[in-house]
C-alpha positions as a printed Julia matrix, in Angstrom:
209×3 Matrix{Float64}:
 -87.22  58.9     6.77
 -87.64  57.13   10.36
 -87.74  53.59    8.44
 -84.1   54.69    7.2
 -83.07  55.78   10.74
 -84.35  53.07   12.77
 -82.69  50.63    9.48
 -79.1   51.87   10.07
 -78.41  50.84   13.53
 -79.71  47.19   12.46
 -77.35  47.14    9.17
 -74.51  48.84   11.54
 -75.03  45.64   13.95
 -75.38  43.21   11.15
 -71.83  44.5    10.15
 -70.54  44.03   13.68
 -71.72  40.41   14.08
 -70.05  39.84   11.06
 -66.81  41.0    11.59
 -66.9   39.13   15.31
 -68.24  35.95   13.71
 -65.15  36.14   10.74
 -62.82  37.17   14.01
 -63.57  33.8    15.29
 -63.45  32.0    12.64
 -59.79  33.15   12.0
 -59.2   32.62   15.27
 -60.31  29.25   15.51
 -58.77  28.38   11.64
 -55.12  29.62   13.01
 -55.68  27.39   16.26
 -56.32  24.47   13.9
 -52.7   24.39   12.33
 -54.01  26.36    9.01
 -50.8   28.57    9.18
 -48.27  25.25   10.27
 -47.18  24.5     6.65
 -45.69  27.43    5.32
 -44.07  28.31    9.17
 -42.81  24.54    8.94
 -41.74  25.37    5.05
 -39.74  28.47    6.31
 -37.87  26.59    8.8
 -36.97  23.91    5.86
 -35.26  26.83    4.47
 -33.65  27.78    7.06
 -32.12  25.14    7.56
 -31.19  23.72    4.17
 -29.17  27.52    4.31
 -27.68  26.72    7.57
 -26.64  23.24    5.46
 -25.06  25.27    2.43
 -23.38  27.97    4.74
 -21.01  24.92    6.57
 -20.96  23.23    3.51
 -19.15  26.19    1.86
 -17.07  27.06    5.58
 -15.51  23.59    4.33
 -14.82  24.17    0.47
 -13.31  27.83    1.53
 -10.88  25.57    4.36
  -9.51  23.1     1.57
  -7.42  25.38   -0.6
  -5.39  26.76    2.8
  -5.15  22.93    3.59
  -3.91  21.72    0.52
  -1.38  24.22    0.45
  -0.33  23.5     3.68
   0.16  19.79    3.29
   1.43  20.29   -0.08
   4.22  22.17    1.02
   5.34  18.74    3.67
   4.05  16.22    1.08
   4.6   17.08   -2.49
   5.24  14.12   -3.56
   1.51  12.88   -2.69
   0.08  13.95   -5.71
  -2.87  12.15   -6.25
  -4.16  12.42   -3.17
  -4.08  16.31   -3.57
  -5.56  16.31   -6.71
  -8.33  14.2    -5.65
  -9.32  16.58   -2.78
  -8.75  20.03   -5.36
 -10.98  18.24   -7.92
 -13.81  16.87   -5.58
 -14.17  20.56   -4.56
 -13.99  22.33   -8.03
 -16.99  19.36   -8.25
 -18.67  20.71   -5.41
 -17.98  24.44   -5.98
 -19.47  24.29  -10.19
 -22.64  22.9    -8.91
 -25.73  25.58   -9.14
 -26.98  25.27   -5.58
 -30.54  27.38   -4.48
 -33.06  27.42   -2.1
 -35.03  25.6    -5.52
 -32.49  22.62   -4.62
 -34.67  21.0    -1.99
 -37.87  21.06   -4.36
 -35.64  18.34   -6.55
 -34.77  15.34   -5.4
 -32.79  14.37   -8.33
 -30.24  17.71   -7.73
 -30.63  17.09   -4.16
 -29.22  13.93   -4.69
 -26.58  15.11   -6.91
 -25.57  17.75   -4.21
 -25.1   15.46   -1.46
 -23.2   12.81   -3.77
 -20.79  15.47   -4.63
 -20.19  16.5    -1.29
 -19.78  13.08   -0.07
 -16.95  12.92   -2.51
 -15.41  15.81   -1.13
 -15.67  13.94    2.61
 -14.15  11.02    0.49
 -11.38  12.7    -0.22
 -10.75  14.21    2.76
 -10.59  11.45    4.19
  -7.85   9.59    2.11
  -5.96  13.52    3.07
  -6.1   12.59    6.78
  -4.22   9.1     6.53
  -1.91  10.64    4.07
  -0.88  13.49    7.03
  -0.3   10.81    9.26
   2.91   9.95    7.68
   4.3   13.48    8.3
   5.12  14.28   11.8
   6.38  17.65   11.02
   3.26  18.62    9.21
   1.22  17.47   12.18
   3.42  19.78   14.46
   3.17  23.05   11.71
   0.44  25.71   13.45
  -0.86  26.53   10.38
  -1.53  23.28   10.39
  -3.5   23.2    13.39
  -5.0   25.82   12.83
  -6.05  24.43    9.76
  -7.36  21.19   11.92
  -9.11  22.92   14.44
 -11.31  24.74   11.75
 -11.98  21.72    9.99
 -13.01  19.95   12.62
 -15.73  22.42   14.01
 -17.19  22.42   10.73
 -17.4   18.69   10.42
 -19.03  19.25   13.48
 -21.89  22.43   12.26
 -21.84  20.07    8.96
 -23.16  17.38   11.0
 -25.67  19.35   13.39
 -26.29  21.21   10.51
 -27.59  17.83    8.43
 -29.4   16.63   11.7
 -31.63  19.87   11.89
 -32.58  19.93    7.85
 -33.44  16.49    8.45
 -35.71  16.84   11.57
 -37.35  19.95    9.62
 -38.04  18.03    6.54
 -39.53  15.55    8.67
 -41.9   17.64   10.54
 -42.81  19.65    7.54
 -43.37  16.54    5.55
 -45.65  14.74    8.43
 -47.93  17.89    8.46
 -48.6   17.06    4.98
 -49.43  13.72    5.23
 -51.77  13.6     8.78
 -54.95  15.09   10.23
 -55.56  18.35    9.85
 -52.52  19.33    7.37
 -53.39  17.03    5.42
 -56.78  18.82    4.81
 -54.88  22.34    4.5
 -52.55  21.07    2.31
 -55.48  19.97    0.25
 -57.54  23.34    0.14
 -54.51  26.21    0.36
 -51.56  24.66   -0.11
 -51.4   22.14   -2.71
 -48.46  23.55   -4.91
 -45.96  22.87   -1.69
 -44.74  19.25   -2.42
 -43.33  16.79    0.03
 -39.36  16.81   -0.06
 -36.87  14.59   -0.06
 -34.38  14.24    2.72
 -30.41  13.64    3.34
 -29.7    9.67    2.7
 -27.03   8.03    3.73
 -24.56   7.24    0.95
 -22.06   5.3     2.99
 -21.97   3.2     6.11
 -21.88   5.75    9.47
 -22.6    8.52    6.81
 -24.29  10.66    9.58
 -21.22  10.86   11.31
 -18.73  13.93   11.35
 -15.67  12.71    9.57
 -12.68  11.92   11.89
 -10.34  14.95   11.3
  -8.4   14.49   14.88
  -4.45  14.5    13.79
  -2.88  13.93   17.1
């Protein structure tokens, strides 16, 4: 009876060094970066949906737009087509968070979309050749919207990119690497935004004055 007595404050204080030693050890694991991968995945996420929301900001502008200059420029058919098709393109595409775990979809994404600036584009220089259009408020109402979203499309871009880059850097040096190794294996490195035309990282010039 007093062996078990005097034994129960020992296994009692075995338990408590234990739980202070494992304490530690967390403590000391989560100073080491052990939780930096998935916190650096999350913000990949973030941002790719920060990406997607100004990407569709854009696609829900054109149909306003092309109505607009339609209505001044009839006659400049192809032009208009060009800009409704690119975003019937853009807008058929299946686009998830899974997106940025393949590069080949990635890839198809951002070509797509880069069609869409395309055509854009070739919209801007037709406008030029209607003053009246220029001068219509829902016109410029039209360009001011546009042009802030270039703008969030570009920051936007810019902040996916520098996430990617930071998550993909933790996998690849000392001690990531080593977590990446033991706990997180199944989270791959991921591709970035490439450049698919000269200046590409540059907001599209959408200025109509």
């Amino acid at each position: 009876m007093n062996s078990a007595l005097t034994g129960k404050p020992k296994f009692t204080q075995r338990r408590l060094w234990q739980s202070l030693l494992l304490s530690l050890l967390m403590l000391g694991l989560s100073g080491c970066g052990i939780n930096n991968i998935p916190t650096y995945d999350e913000n990949v996420k973030a941002t790719w949906a920060q990406v997607q929301n100004q990407y569709q900001r854009r696609a829900d502008l054109i149909p306003n737009l092309v109505k607009t200059v339609k209505a001044y420029a009839a006659h400049e058919r192809e032009t208009l087509e060009a800009v409704t098709e690119a975003r019937a393109k853009v807008n058929s595409m299946q686009v998830d968070s899974g997106i940025i775990n393949d590069p080949a979809k990635l890839q198809q994404f951002e070509a797509a979309q880069a069609q869409l600036s395309s055509a854009l584009s070739r919209l801007m220089v037709v406008v030029e050749r209607y003053p009246d259009l220029k001068a219509n408020q829902n016109f410029l109402a039209l360009q001011s919207q546009l042009e802030g979203t270039e703008n969030r499309i570009s920051v936007a871009r810019r902040d996916y990119i520098a996430a990617v880059e930071r998550y993909n850097r933790e996998i690849r040096t000392f001690p990531g690497r080593i977590w990446h190794s033991i706990l997180y294996s199944d989270m791959p490195l991921r591709d970035t935004f490439e450049a698919t035309s000269e200046d590409a990282e540059k907001a599209p010039e959408v200025d109509f004055q």
